[in-house]
Short mmCIF file of C-alpha atoms in Angstrom, two decimals:
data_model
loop_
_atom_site.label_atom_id
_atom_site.label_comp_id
_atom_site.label_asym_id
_atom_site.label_seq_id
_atom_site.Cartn_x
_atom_site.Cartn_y
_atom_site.Cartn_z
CA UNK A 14 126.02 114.47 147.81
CA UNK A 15 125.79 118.28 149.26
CA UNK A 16 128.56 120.72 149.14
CA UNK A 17 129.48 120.71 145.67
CA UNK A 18 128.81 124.65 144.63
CA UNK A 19 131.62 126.56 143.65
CA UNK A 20 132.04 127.96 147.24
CA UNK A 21 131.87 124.46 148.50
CA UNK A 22 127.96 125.57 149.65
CA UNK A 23 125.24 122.93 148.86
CA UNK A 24 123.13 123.97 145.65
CA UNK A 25 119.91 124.33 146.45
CA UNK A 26 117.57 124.69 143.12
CA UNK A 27 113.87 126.42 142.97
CA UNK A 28 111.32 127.80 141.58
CA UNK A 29 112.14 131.70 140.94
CA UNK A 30 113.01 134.81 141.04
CA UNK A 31 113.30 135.39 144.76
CA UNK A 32 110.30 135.84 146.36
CA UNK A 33 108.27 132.80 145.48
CA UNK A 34 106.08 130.82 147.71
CA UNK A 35 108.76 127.96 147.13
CA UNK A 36 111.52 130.31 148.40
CA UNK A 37 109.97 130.56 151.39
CA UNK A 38 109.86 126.34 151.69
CA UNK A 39 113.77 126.58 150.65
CA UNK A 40 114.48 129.10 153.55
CA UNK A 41 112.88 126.16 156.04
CA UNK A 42 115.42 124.03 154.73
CA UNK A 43 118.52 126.46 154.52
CA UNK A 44 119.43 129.91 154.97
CA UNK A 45 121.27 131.90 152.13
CA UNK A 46 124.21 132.55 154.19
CA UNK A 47 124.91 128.67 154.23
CA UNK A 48 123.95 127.23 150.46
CA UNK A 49 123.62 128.81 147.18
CA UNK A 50 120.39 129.34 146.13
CA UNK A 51 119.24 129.01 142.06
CA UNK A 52 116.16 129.94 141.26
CA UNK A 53 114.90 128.21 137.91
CA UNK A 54 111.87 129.06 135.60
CA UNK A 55 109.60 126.49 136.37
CA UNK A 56 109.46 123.11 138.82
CA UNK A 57 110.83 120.69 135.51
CA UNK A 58 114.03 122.64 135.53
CA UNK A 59 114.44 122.64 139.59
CA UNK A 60 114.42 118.92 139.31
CA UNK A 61 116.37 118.42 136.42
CA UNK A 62 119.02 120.70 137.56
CA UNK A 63 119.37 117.70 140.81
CA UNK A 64 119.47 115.68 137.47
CA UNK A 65 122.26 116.90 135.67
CA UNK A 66 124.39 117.77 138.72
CA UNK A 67 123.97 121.58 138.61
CA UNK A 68 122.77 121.43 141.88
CA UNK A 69 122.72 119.36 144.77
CA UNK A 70 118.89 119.08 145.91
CA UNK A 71 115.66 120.94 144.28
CA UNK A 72 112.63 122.69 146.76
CA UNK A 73 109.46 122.22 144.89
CA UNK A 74 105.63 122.51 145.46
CA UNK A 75 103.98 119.19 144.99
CA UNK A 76 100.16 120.03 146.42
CA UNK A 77 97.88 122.54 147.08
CA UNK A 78 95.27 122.23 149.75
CA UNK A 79 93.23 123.80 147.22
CA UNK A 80 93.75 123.31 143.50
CA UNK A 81 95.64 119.84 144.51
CA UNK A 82 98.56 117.93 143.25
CA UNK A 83 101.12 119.49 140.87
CA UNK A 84 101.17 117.16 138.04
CA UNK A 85 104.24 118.17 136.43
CA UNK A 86 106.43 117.57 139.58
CA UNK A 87 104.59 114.11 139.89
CA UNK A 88 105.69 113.00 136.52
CA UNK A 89 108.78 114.37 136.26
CA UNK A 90 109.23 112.27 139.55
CA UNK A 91 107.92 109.13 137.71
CA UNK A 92 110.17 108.81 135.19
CA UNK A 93 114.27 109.42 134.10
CA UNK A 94 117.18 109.12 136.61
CA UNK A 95 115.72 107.82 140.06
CA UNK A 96 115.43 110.51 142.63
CA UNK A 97 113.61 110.27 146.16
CA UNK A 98 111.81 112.87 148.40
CA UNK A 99 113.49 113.71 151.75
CA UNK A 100 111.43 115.87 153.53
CA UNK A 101 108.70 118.21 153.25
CA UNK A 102 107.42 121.70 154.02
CA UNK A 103 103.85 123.47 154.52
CA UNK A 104 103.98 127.18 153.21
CA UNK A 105 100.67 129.08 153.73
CA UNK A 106 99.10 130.98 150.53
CA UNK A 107 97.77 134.41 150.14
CA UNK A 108 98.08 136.61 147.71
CA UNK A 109 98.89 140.34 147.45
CA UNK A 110 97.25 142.31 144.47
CA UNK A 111 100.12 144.75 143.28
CA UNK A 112 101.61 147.28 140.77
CA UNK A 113 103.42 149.83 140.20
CA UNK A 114 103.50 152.72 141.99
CA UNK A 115 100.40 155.28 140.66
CA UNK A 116 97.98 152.36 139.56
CA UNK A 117 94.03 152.03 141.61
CA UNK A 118 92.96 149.02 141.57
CA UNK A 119 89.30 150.67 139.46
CA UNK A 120 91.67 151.11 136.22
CA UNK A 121 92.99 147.49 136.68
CA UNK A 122 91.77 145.51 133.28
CA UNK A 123 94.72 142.95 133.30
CA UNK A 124 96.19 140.91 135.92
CA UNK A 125 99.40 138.59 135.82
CA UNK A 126 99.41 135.39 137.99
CA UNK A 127 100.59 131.66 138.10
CA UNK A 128 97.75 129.76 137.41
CA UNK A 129 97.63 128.22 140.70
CA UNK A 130 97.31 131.78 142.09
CA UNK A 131 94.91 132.52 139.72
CA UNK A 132 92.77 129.89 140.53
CA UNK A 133 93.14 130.08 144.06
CA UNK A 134 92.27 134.04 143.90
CA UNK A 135 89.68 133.96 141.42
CA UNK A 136 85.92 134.27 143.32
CA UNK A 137 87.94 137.07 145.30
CA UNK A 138 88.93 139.02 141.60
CA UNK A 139 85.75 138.17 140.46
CA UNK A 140 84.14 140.32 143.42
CA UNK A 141 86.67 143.00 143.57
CA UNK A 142 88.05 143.30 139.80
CA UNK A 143 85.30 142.16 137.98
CA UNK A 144 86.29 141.35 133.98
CA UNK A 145 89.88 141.20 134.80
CA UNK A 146 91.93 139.35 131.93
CA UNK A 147 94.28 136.62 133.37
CA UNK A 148 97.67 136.95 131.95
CA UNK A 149 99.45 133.81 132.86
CA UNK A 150 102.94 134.02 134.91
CA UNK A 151 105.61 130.98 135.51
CA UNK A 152 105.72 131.75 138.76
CA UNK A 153 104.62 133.86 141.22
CA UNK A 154 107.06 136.64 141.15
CA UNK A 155 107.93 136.66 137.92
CA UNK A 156 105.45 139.38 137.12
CA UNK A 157 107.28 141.64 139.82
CA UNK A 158 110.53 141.01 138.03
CA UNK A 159 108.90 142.15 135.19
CA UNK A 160 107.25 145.36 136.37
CA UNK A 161 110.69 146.13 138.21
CA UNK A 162 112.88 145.67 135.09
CA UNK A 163 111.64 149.23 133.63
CA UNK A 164 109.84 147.71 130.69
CA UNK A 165 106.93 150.14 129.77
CA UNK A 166 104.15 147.75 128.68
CA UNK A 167 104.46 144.85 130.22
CA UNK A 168 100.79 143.51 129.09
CA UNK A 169 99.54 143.81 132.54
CA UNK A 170 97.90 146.35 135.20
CA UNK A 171 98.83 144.45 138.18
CA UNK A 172 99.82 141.13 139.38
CA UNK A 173 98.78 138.29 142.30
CA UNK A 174 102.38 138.66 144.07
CA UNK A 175 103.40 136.50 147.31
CA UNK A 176 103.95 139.18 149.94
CA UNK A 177 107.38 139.32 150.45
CA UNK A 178 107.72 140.28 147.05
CA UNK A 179 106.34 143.51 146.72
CA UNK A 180 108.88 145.43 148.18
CA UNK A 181 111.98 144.21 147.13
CA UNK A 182 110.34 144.68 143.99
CA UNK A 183 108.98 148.35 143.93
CA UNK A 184 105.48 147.51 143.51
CA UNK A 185 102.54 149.11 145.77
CA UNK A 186 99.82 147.38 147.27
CA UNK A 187 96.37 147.72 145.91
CA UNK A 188 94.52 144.79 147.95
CA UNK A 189 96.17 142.25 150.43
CA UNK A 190 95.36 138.94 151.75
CA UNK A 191 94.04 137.98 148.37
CA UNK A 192 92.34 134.40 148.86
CA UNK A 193 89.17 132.88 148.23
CA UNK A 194 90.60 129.91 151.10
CA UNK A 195 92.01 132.08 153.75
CA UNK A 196 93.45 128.58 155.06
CA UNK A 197 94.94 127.39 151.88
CA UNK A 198 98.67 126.06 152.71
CA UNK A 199 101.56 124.24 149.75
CA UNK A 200 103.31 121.36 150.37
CA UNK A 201 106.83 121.37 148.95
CA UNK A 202 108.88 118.77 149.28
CA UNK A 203 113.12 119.01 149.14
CA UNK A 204 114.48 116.52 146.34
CA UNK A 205 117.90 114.61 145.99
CA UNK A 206 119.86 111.81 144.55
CA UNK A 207 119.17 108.40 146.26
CA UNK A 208 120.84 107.70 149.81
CA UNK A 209 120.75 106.42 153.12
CA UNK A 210 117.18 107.15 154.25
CA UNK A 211 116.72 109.34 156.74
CA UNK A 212 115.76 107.67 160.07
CA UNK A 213 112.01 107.13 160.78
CA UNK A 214 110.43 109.42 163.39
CA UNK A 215 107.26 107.79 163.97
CA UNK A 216 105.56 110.67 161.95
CA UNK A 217 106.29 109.32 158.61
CA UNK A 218 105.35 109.22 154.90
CA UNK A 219 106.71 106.73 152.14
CA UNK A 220 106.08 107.83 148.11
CA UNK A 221 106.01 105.80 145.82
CA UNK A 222 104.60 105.21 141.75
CA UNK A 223 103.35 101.80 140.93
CA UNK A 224 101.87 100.39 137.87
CA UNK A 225 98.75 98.13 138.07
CA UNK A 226 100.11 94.49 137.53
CA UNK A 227 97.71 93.94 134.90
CA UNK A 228 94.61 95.65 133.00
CA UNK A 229 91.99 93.34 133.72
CA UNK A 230 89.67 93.70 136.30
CA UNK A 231 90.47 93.73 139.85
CA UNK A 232 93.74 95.20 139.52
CA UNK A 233 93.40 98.14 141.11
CA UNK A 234 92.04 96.00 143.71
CA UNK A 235 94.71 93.41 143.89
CA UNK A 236 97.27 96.33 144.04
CA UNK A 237 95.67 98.15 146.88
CA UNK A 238 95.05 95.02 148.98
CA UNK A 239 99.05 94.94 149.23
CA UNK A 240 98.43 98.01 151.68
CA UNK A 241 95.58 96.92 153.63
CA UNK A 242 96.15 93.47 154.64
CA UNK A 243 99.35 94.96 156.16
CA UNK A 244 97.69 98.20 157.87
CA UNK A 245 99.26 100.90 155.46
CA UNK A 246 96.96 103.92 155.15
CA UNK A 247 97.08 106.04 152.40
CA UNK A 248 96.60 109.56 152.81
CA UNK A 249 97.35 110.38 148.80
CA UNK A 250 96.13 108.11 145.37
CA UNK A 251 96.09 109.38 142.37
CA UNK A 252 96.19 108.34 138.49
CA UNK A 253 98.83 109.38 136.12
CA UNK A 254 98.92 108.51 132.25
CA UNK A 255 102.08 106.72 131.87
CA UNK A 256 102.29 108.16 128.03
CA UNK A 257 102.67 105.36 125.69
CA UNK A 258 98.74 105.05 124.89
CA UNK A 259 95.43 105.44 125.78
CA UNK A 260 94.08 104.09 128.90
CA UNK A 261 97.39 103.33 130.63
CA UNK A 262 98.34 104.37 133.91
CA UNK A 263 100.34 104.57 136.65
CA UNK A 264 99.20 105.03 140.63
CA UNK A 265 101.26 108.09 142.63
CA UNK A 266 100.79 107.19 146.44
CA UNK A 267 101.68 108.67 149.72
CA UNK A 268 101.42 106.05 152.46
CA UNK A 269 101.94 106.45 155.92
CA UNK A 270 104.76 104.93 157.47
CA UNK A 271 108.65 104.45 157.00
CA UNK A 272 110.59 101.54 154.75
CA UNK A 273 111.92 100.59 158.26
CA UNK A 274 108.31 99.86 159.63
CA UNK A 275 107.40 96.22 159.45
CA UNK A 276 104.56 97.20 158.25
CA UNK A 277 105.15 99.26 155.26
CA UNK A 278 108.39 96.60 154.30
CA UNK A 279 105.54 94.16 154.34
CA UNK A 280 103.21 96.25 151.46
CA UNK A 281 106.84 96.85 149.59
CA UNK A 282 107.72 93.06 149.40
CA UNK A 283 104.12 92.14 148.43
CA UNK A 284 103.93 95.11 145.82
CA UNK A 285 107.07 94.04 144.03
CA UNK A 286 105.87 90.61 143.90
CA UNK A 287 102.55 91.31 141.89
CA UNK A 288 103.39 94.69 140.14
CA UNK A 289 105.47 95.11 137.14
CA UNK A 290 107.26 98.75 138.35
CA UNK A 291 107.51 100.28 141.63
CA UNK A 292 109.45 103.10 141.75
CA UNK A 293 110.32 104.40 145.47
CA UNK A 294 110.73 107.71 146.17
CA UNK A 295 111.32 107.45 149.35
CA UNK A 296 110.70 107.66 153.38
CA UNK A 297 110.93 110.99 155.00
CA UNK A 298 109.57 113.13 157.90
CA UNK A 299 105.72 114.50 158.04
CA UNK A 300 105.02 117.74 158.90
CA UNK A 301 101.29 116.99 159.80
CA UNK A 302 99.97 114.25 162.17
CA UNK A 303 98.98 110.67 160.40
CA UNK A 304 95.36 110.16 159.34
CA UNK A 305 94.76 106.97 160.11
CA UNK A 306 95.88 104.75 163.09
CA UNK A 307 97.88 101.86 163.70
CA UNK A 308 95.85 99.04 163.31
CA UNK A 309 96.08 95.73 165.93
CA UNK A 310 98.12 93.16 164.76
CA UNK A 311 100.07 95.57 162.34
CA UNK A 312 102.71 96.97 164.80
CA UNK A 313 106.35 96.20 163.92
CA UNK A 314 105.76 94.09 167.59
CA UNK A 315 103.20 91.84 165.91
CA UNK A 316 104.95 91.05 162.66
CA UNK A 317 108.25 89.99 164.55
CA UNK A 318 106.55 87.80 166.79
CA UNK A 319 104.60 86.16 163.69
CA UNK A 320 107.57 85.82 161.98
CA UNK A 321 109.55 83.78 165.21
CA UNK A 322 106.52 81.82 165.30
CA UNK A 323 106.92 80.47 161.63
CA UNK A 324 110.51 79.96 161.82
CA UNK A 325 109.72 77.60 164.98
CA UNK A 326 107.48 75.91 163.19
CA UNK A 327 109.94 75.37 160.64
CA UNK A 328 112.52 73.89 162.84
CA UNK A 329 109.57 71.93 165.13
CA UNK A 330 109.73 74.08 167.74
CA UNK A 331 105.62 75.15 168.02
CA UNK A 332 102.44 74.07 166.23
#
């Protein structure tokens, strides 16, 4: 459901202020002019804002190509209201070191950042502002706001700012292209209520959470053979405590292929068979090329003609 702001605009929800790293993933996806943007105070409240109907779709990070998944977006995912995944976005990541206007970077003792930022930054601050204190930021650019709403100690020298936020912002540079990976890049993926899925491309990537279907040994195992007998590669696996004790969890998993691949309905059908909770979260566009190849006897091609050949069988037709 789009188009439901108050101007009749879709609602796009985000990680803010403006400026952000995850603004610039929103502006892939639409431009200001044509839905209304509202930026939230951290990733939780994006997605819960799709939630609770104050907004028609949510643009958050899910991984870093350096510091990895984002583990809050995964589990918010996980559980409450079903929502699906319906496309994604690659935002390089550098950083620009900035404050207000009169500050040197030699008198710097403090420095705001998101902790992603920090930790992506922090050989580089190490090197270049050596005993700097990290003040943690929820986002990116919410030290800018801060340093551009007057207030006179803000409890920080300078901040790790994307750079389209230091001038709107007032700040001055003191170092750019802050990185310790100059090729670090953030996936973000656009969020919404269950739907039609979009069409496969050919380029494609399903997500899904699954539970193990039991705790004994060869579990993990028996769920993973579900996507290799078929040909599924998985280009993401990763535990997740499911919360209600110790020693429980649940599998995140980005597989490559679409729900309308024979292939990938295959792994589906066999997962829900032997695993007490899948939860799909759907098939959508790639933006990089797959990892793994097709394998023989796993194109849609190969499954359709097995699946004539049994259904002869069954009415006499072969042997």
């Amino acid at each position: 459901m789009t188009g439901t702001g108050h101007d009749g605009r879709p609602r796009y929800a985000y990680l803010g202020p403006a400026g952000t790293f995850t603004e610039a993933a929103l502006r892939q996806v639409a431009s200001p002019d044509d839905a209304e943007y509202l930026p939230q105070v951290d990733v939780v409240s994006a997605i819960e804002a799709v939630r609770a109907d104050r907004a028609d779709h949510a643009v958050v990070a899910i991984e870093n190509s350096v510091e990895g998944s984002v583990t809050a977006v995964l589990d918010t995912l996980a559980t409450g209201d079903p929502l699906v995944l319906q496309r994604e976005m690659i935002v390089p990541v550098s950083f620009v070191l900035a404050a207000r206007p009169g500050t040197t970077i030699g008198s710097v003792r403090r420095v705001a950042a998101h902790p992603h930022a920090w930790a992506q930054c922090r050989r580089w601050l190490a090197e270049h502002v050596p005993g700097a204190e990290h003040v943690p930021a929820t986002s990116n650019t919410a030290p800018a706001a801060t340093f551009a709403s007057g207030e006179r100690h803000p409890g920080f020298d300078a901040a790790l700012v994307p750079p389209p936020a230091v001038g709107p912002y007032g700040l001055v540079p003191l170092a750019e292209g802050v990185a310790d990976n100059h090729h670090a890049v953030t996936r973000f993926v656009l969020v919404g209520r269950p739907g039609p899925v979009p069409p496969r491309t050919g380029s494609d990537k399903t997500t899904l959470v699954v539970h193990l279907p039991s705790n004994q040994a060869g579990a993990l195992l028996e769920m993973l053979e579900q996507f290799a007998t078929r040909g599924v590669n998985l280009s993401r696996i990763e535990s997740r405590p499911i919360g209600d004790s110790l020693g429980r969890y649940s599998f995140s998993i980005d597989a490559e292929g679409h729900v309308d691949d024979e292939r990938m309905a295959e792994a589906l059908m066999g997962l829900h068979r032997v695993c007490p909770h899948v939860r799909f979260l759907g098939s959508y566009p790639r933006v990089d090329r797959p990892h793994g190849d097709v394998r023989p006897g796993t194109f849609d091609a190969d499954f359709a003609a097995a699946r004539t050949w049994v259904e002869a069988l069954r009415e006499g037709r072969a042997h």
